[in-house]
Coordinates of C-alpha atoms and ligand atoms in Angstrom, one line a residue:
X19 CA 139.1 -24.4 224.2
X20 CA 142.5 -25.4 223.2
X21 CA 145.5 -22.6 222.5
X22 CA 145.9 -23.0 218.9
X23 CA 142.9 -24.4 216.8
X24 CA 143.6 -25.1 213.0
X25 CA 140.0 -25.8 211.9
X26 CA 139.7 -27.2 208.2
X27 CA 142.3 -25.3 206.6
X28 CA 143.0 -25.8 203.0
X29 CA 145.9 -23.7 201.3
X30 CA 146.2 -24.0 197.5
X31 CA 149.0 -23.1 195.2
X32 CA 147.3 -22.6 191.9
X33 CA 146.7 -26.2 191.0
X34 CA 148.4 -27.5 194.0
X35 CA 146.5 -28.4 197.0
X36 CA 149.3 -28.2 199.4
X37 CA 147.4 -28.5 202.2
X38 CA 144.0 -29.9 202.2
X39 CA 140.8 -29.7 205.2
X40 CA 143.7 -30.1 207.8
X41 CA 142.5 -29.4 211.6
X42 CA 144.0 -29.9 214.8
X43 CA 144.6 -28.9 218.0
X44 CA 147.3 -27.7 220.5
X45 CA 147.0 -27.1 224.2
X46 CA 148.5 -24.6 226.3
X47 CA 151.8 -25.6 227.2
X48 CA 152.1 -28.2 224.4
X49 CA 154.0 -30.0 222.5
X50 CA 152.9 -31.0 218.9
X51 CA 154.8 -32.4 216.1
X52 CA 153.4 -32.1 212.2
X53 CA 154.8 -34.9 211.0
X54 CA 155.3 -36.8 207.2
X55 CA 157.1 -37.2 204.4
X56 CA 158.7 -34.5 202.6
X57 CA 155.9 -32.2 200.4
X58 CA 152.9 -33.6 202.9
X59 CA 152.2 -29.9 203.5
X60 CA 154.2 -29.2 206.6
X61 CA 155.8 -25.8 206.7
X62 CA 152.8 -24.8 204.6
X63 CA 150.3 -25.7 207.7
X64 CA 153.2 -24.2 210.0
X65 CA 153.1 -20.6 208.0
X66 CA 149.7 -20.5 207.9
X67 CA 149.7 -20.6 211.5
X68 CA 152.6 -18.1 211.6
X69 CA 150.4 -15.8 209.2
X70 CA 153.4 -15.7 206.5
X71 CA 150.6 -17.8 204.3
X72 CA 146.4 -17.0 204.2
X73 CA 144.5 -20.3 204.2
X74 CA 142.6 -20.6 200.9
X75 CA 139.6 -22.1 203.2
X76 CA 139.5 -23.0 206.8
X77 CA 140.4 -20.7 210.4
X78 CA 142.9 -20.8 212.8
X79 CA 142.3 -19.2 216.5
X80 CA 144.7 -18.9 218.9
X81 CA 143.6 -18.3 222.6
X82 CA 140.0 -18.2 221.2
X83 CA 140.4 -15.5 218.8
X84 CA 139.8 -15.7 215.1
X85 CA 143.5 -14.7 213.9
X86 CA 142.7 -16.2 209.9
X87 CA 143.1 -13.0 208.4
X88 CA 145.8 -11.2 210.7
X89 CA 148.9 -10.5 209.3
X90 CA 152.1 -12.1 210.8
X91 CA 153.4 -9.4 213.1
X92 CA 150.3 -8.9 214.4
X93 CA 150.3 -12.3 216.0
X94 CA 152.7 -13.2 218.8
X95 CA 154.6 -16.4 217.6
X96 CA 158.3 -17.2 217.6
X97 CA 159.7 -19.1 214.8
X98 CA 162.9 -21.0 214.4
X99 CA 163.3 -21.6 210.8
X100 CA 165.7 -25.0 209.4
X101 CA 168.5 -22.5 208.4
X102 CA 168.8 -20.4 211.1
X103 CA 168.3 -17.4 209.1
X104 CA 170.4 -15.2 211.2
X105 CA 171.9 -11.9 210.5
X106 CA 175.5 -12.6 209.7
X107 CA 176.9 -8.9 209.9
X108 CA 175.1 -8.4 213.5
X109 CA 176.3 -10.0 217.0
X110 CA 174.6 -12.5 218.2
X111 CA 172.9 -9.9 221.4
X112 CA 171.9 -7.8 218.1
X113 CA 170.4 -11.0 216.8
X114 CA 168.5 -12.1 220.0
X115 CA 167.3 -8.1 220.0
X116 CA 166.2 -7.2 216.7
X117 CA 162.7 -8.9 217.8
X118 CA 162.8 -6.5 220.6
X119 CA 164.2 -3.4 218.9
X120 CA 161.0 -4.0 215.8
X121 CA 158.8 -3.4 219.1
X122 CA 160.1 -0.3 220.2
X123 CA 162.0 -1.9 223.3
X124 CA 165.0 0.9 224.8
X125 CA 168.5 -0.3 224.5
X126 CA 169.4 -0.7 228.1
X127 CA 166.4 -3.4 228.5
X128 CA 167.5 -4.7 225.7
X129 CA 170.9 -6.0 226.2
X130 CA 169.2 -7.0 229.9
X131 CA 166.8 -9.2 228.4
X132 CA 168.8 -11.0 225.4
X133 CA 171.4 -11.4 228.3
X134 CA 168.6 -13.3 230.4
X135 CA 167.8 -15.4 227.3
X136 CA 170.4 -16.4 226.3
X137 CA 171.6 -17.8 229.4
X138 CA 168.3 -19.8 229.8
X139 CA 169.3 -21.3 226.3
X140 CA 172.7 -21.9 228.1
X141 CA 174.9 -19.5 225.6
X142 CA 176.4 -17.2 227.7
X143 CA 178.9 -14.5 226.6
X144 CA 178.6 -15.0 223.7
X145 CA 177.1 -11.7 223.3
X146 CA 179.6 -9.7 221.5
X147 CA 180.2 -12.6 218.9
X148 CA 179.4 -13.1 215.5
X149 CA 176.6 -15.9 214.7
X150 CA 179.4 -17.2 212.1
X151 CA 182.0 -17.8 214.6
X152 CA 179.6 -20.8 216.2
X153 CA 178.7 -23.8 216.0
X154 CA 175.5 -25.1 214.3
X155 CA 174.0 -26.2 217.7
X156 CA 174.9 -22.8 219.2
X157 CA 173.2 -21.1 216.4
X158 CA 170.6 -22.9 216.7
X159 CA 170.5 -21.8 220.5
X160 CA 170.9 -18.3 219.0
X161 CA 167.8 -18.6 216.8
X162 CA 165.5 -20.0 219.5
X163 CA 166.7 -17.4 221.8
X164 CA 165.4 -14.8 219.6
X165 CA 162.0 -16.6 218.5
X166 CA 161.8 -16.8 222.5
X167 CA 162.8 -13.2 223.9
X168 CA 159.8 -11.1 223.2
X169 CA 157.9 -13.5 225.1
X170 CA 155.5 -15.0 222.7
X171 CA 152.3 -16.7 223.0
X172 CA 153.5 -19.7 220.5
X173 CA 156.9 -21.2 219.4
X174 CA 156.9 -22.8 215.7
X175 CA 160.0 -24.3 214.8
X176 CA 160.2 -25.9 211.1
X177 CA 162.8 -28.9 211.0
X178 CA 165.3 -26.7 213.7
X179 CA 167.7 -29.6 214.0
X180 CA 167.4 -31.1 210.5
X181 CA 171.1 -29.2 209.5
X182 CA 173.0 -30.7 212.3
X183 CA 174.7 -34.5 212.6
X184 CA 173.3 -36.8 214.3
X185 CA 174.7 -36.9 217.6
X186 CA 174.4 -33.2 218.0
X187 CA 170.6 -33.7 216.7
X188 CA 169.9 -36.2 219.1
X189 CA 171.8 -33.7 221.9
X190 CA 169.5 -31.2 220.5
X191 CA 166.2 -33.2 220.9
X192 CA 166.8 -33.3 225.2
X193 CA 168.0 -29.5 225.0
X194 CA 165.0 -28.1 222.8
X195 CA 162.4 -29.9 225.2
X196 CA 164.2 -28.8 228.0
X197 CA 163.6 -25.2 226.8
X198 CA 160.2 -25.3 225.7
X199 CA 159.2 -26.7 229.2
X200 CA 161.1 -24.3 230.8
X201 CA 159.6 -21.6 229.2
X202 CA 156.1 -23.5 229.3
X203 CA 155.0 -22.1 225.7
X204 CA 153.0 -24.2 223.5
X205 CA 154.8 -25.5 220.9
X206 CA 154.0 -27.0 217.2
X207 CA 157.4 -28.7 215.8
X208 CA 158.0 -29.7 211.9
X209 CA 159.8 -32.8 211.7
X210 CA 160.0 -35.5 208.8
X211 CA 161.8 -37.4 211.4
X212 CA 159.6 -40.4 213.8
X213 CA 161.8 -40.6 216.0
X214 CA 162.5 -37.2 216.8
X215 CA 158.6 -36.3 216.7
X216 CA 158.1 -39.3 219.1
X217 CA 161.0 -38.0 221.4
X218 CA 159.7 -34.6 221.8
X219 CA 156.2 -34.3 221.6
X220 CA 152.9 -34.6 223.7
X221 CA 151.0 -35.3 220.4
X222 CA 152.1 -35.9 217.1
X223 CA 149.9 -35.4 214.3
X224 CA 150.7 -36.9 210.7
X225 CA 150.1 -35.6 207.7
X226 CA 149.7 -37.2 204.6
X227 CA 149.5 -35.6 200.8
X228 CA 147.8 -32.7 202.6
X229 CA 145.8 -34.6 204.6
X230 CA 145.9 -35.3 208.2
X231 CA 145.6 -39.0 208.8
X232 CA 145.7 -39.0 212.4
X233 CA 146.5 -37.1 215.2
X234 CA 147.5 -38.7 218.6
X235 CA 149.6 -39.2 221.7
X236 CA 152.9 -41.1 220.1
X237 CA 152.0 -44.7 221.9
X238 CA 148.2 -44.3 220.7
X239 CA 149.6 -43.2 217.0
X240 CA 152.2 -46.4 217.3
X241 CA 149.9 -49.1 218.8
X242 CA 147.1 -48.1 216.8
X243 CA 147.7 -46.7 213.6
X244 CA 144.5 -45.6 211.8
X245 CA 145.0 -45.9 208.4
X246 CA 148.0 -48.3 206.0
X247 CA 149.7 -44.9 205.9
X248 CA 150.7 -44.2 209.0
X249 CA 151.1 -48.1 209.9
X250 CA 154.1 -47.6 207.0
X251 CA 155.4 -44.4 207.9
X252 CA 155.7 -44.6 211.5
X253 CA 158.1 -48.0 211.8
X254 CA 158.2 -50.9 209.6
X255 CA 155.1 -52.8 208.5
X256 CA 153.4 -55.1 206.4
X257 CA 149.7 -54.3 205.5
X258 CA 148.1 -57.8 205.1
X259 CA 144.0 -57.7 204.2
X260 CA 141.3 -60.7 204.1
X261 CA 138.4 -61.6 204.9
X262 CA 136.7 -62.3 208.4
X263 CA 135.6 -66.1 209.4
X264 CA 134.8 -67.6 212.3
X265 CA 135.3 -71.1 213.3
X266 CA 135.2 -73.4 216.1
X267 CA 134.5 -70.8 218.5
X268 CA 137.4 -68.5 217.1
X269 CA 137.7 -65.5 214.8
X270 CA 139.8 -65.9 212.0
X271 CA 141.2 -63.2 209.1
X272 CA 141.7 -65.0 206.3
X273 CA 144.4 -63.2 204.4
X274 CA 144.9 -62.7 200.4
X275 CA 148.2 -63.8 201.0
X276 CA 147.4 -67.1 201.7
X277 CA 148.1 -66.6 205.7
X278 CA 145.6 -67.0 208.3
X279 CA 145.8 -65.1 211.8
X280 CA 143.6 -65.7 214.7
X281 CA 142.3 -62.6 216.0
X282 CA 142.8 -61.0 219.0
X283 CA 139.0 -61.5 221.1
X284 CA 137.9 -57.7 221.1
X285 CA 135.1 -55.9 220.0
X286 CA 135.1 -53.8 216.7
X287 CA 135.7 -56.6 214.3
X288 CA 132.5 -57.1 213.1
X289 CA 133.4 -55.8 209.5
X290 CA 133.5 -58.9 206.5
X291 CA 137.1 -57.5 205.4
X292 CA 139.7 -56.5 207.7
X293 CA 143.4 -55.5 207.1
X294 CA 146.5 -56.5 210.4
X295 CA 149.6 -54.1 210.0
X296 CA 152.4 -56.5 211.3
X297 CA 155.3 -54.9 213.2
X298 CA 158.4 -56.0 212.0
X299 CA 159.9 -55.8 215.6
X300 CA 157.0 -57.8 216.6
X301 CA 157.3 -61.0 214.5
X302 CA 159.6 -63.5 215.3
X303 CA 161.2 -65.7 212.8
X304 CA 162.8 -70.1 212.9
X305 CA 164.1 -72.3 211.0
X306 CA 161.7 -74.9 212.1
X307 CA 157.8 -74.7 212.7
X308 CA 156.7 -74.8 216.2
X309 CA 153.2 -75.3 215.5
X310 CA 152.2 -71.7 217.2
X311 CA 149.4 -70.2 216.5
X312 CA 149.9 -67.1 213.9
X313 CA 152.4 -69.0 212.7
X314 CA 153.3 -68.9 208.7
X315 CA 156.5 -70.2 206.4
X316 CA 158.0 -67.5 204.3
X317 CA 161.0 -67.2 202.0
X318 CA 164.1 -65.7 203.1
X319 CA 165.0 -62.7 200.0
X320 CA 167.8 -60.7 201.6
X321 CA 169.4 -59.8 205.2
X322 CA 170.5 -56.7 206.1
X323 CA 172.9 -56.3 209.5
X324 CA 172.1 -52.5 210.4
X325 CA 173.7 -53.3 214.1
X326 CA 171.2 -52.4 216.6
X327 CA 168.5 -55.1 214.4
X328 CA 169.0 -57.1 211.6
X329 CA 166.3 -57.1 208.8
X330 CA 164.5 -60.0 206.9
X331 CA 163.2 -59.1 203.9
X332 CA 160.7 -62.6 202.8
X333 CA 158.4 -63.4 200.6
X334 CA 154.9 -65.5 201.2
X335 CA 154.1 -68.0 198.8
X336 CA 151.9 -65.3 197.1
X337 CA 154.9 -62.7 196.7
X338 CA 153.8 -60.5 199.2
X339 CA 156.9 -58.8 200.6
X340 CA 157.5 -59.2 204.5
X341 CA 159.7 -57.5 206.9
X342 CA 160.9 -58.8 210.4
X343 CA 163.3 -57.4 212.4
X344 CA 165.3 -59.0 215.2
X345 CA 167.0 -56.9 217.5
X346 CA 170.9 -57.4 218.0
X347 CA 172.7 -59.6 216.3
X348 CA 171.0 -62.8 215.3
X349 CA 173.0 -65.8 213.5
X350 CA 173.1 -64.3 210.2
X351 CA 174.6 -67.3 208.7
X352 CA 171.6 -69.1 209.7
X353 CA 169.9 -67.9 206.8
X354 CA 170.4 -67.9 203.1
X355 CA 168.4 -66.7 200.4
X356 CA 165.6 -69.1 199.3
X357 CA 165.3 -70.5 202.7
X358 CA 162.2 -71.3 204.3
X359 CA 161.8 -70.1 207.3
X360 CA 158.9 -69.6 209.7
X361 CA 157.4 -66.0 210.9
X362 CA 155.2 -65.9 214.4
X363 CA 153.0 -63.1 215.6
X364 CA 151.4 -63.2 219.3
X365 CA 147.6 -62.4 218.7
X366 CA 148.4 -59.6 221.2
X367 CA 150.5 -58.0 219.2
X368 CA 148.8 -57.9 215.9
X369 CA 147.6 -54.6 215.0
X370 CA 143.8 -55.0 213.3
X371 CA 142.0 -52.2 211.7
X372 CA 139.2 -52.2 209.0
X373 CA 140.1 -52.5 205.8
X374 CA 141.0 -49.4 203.8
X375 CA 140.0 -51.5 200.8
X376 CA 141.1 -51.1 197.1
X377 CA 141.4 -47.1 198.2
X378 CA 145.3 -46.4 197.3
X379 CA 145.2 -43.3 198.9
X380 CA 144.9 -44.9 202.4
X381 CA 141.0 -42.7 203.5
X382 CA 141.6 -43.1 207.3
X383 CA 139.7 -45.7 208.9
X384 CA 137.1 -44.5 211.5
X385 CA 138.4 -47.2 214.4
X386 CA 140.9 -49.4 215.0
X387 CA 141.4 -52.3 217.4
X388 CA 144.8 -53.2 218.9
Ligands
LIG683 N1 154.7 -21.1 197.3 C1 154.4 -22.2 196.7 N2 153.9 -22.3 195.4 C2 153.6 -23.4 194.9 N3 153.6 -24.6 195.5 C3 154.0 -24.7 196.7 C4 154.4 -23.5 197.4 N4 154.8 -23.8 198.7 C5 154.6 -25.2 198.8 N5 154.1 -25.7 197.6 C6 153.8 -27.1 197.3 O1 152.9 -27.5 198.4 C7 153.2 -28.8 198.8 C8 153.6 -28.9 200.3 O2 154.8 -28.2 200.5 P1 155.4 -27.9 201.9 O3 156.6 -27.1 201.7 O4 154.4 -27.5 202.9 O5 155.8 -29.4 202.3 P2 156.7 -30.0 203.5 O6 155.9 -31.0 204.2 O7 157.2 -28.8 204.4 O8 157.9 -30.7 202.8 P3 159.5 -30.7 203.2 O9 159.6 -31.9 204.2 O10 160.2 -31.1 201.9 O11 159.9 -29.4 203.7 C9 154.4 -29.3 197.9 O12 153.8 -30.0 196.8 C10 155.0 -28.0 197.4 O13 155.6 -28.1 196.2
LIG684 MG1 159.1 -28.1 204.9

């Protein structure tokens, strides 16, 4: 049995399915990111399990118990909201209390307790202050020390860094997992961000248009993306599809685009049409052919220095758009638009799943094969 359970839960909005035969799981002392773009149904799924929103269909348990139709403060969760959605007017100890005071705790344990708290969020004395007079990373200190003092059996935190620059994000990340695993409480995180969901979590699971398209420890969601949206959404990919041949002993994928790859010898690839997401980071890219296998010429569109990589946007002979990145700086001068230049994959590194055919809204795949 695993803490929280969200088992096929739909939430509708009139028209809207905002949410749509989502289920996953979270263990005790977890980690787990919701992940996606922006309006894929995340702080609906995260309210839900809050019990600010009913499901329209669907259950969620926590601990084993069938909480569906229990209203919010009848369920122990802490949540730490994008805007920390303090009360300006109180001090921050009256801040970190109110949780307390709603449950009938006595003053003097009170101030004990959101003193404990907030010095295992490192804020101390700041007590007495206003939330105003801090900064964003201390207020967001402030809000996960209230979500955290009554001792609840779940944490839900809905984009908590999203407000703050990057550095202080990034600071954020290392002091927010810190906590959690301090405090051991299992944890489901809202974040539109890959990297930050890959930073923080145990599991990340991805949601899609309302749909979850796969759930997964962050290497098994990275090396083996289930369906052509997450391949897309999580890095930089292109989705290439063909058709299966096999010839002199070896197992080809005849592409669409006009590209052949030799596959990777592995089981699972018995289907006529498969698709390979290519990694950007994973091709490499000459002005000359080496004769490698996996190895394909492509047209040079534009180059874009970002510092840490440089990207090539090509084209293959079809039109198909291609990205590669190289990391660091590469001789940028080395390439102009409209060159040729040719694009390498090792068979090891090419990502093969079945085909999610003509299907534009990506149905998951049932297996893939790295
Ligand atoms: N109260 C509501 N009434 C009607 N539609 C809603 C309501 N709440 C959410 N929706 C719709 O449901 C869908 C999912 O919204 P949700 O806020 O869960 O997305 P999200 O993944 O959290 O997005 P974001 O990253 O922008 O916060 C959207 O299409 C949204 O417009
Ligand atoms: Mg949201």
């Amino acid at each position: 049995m695993s803490h929280v359970e969200v088992e096929h839960v739909t939430k509708q909005f009139g028209d809207v399915t905002a949410v749509d035969d989502v289920t996953f799981t979270a263990e005790e002392g977890e980690f787990v990111s919701l992940l996606g773009p922006s309006g894929c149904g995340k702080t609906t799924t995260l309210r839900m399990i809050a019990g600010l929103e009913m499901p329209t269909e669907g259950a969620i348990r926590i601990g084993g118990e069938d909480v569906t139709d229990r209203p919010a403060y009848e369920r122990e969760i802490g949540m730490v909201f994008q805007h920390y959605a303090l009360f300006p007017h109180k001090s921050v100890g009256e801040n970190v209390g109110f949780p307390l005071k709603m449950r009938g705790v006595p003053a003097a344990e009170r101030r004990e307790r959101v003193a404990e708290v907030l010095e295992r969020v490192r804020l101390p004395d700041v007590m007495d202050r206003s939330p105003e007079e801090l900064s964003g990373g201390q207020q967001q200190r402030v809000a996960l020390a209230r979500a955290l003092v009554f001792e609840p059996d779940v944490l839900l935190m809905d984009e908590p860094l999203s407000a703050l620059d990057r550095v202080l994000r990034e600071q954020m990340r290392v002091e927010v997992q810190r906590i959690q695993r301090e405090f051991d409480i299992t944890t489901i995180y809202v974040t539109h961000d890959q990297a930050e969901a890959f930073a923080m979590s145990d599991r990340v699971a991805v949601l899609d248009e309302g749909h979850l398209a796969q759930q997964g420890r962050p290497l098994d969601i990275y090396e083996s993306p289930q369906t052509k949206f997450v391949a897309n959404f999580i890095g930089e990919s292109t989705t290439l599809s063909g058709t299966v041949a096999d010839r002199d002993g070896k197992r080809l994928l005849e592409t669409d685009a006009g590209v052949t790859f030799e596959l990777p010898a592995a089981p699972g690839l018995a289907d006529d049409r498969m698709t390979v997401y290519l990694r950007a980071e994973k091709l490499g890219i000459s002005p000359d052919s080496s004769g490698a296998t996996n190895e394909f010429p492509a047209t040079i569109a534009t180059t874009n220095y970002l510092g840490e990589k440089t990207q090539f946007f090509c084209t293959l002979a079809d039109g198909t758009e291609l990205v590669v990145a190289e990391q660091g700086f590469t001789a940028l001068d080395a390439y102009d638009a409209g060159d040729t230049v040719y694009v390498t994959i090792d068979p090891a590194d090419l990502v093969v799943a079945r085909d999610p055919g003509q299907d534009e809204s990506n149905t998951a795949v049932d297996e893939s094969v790295a």
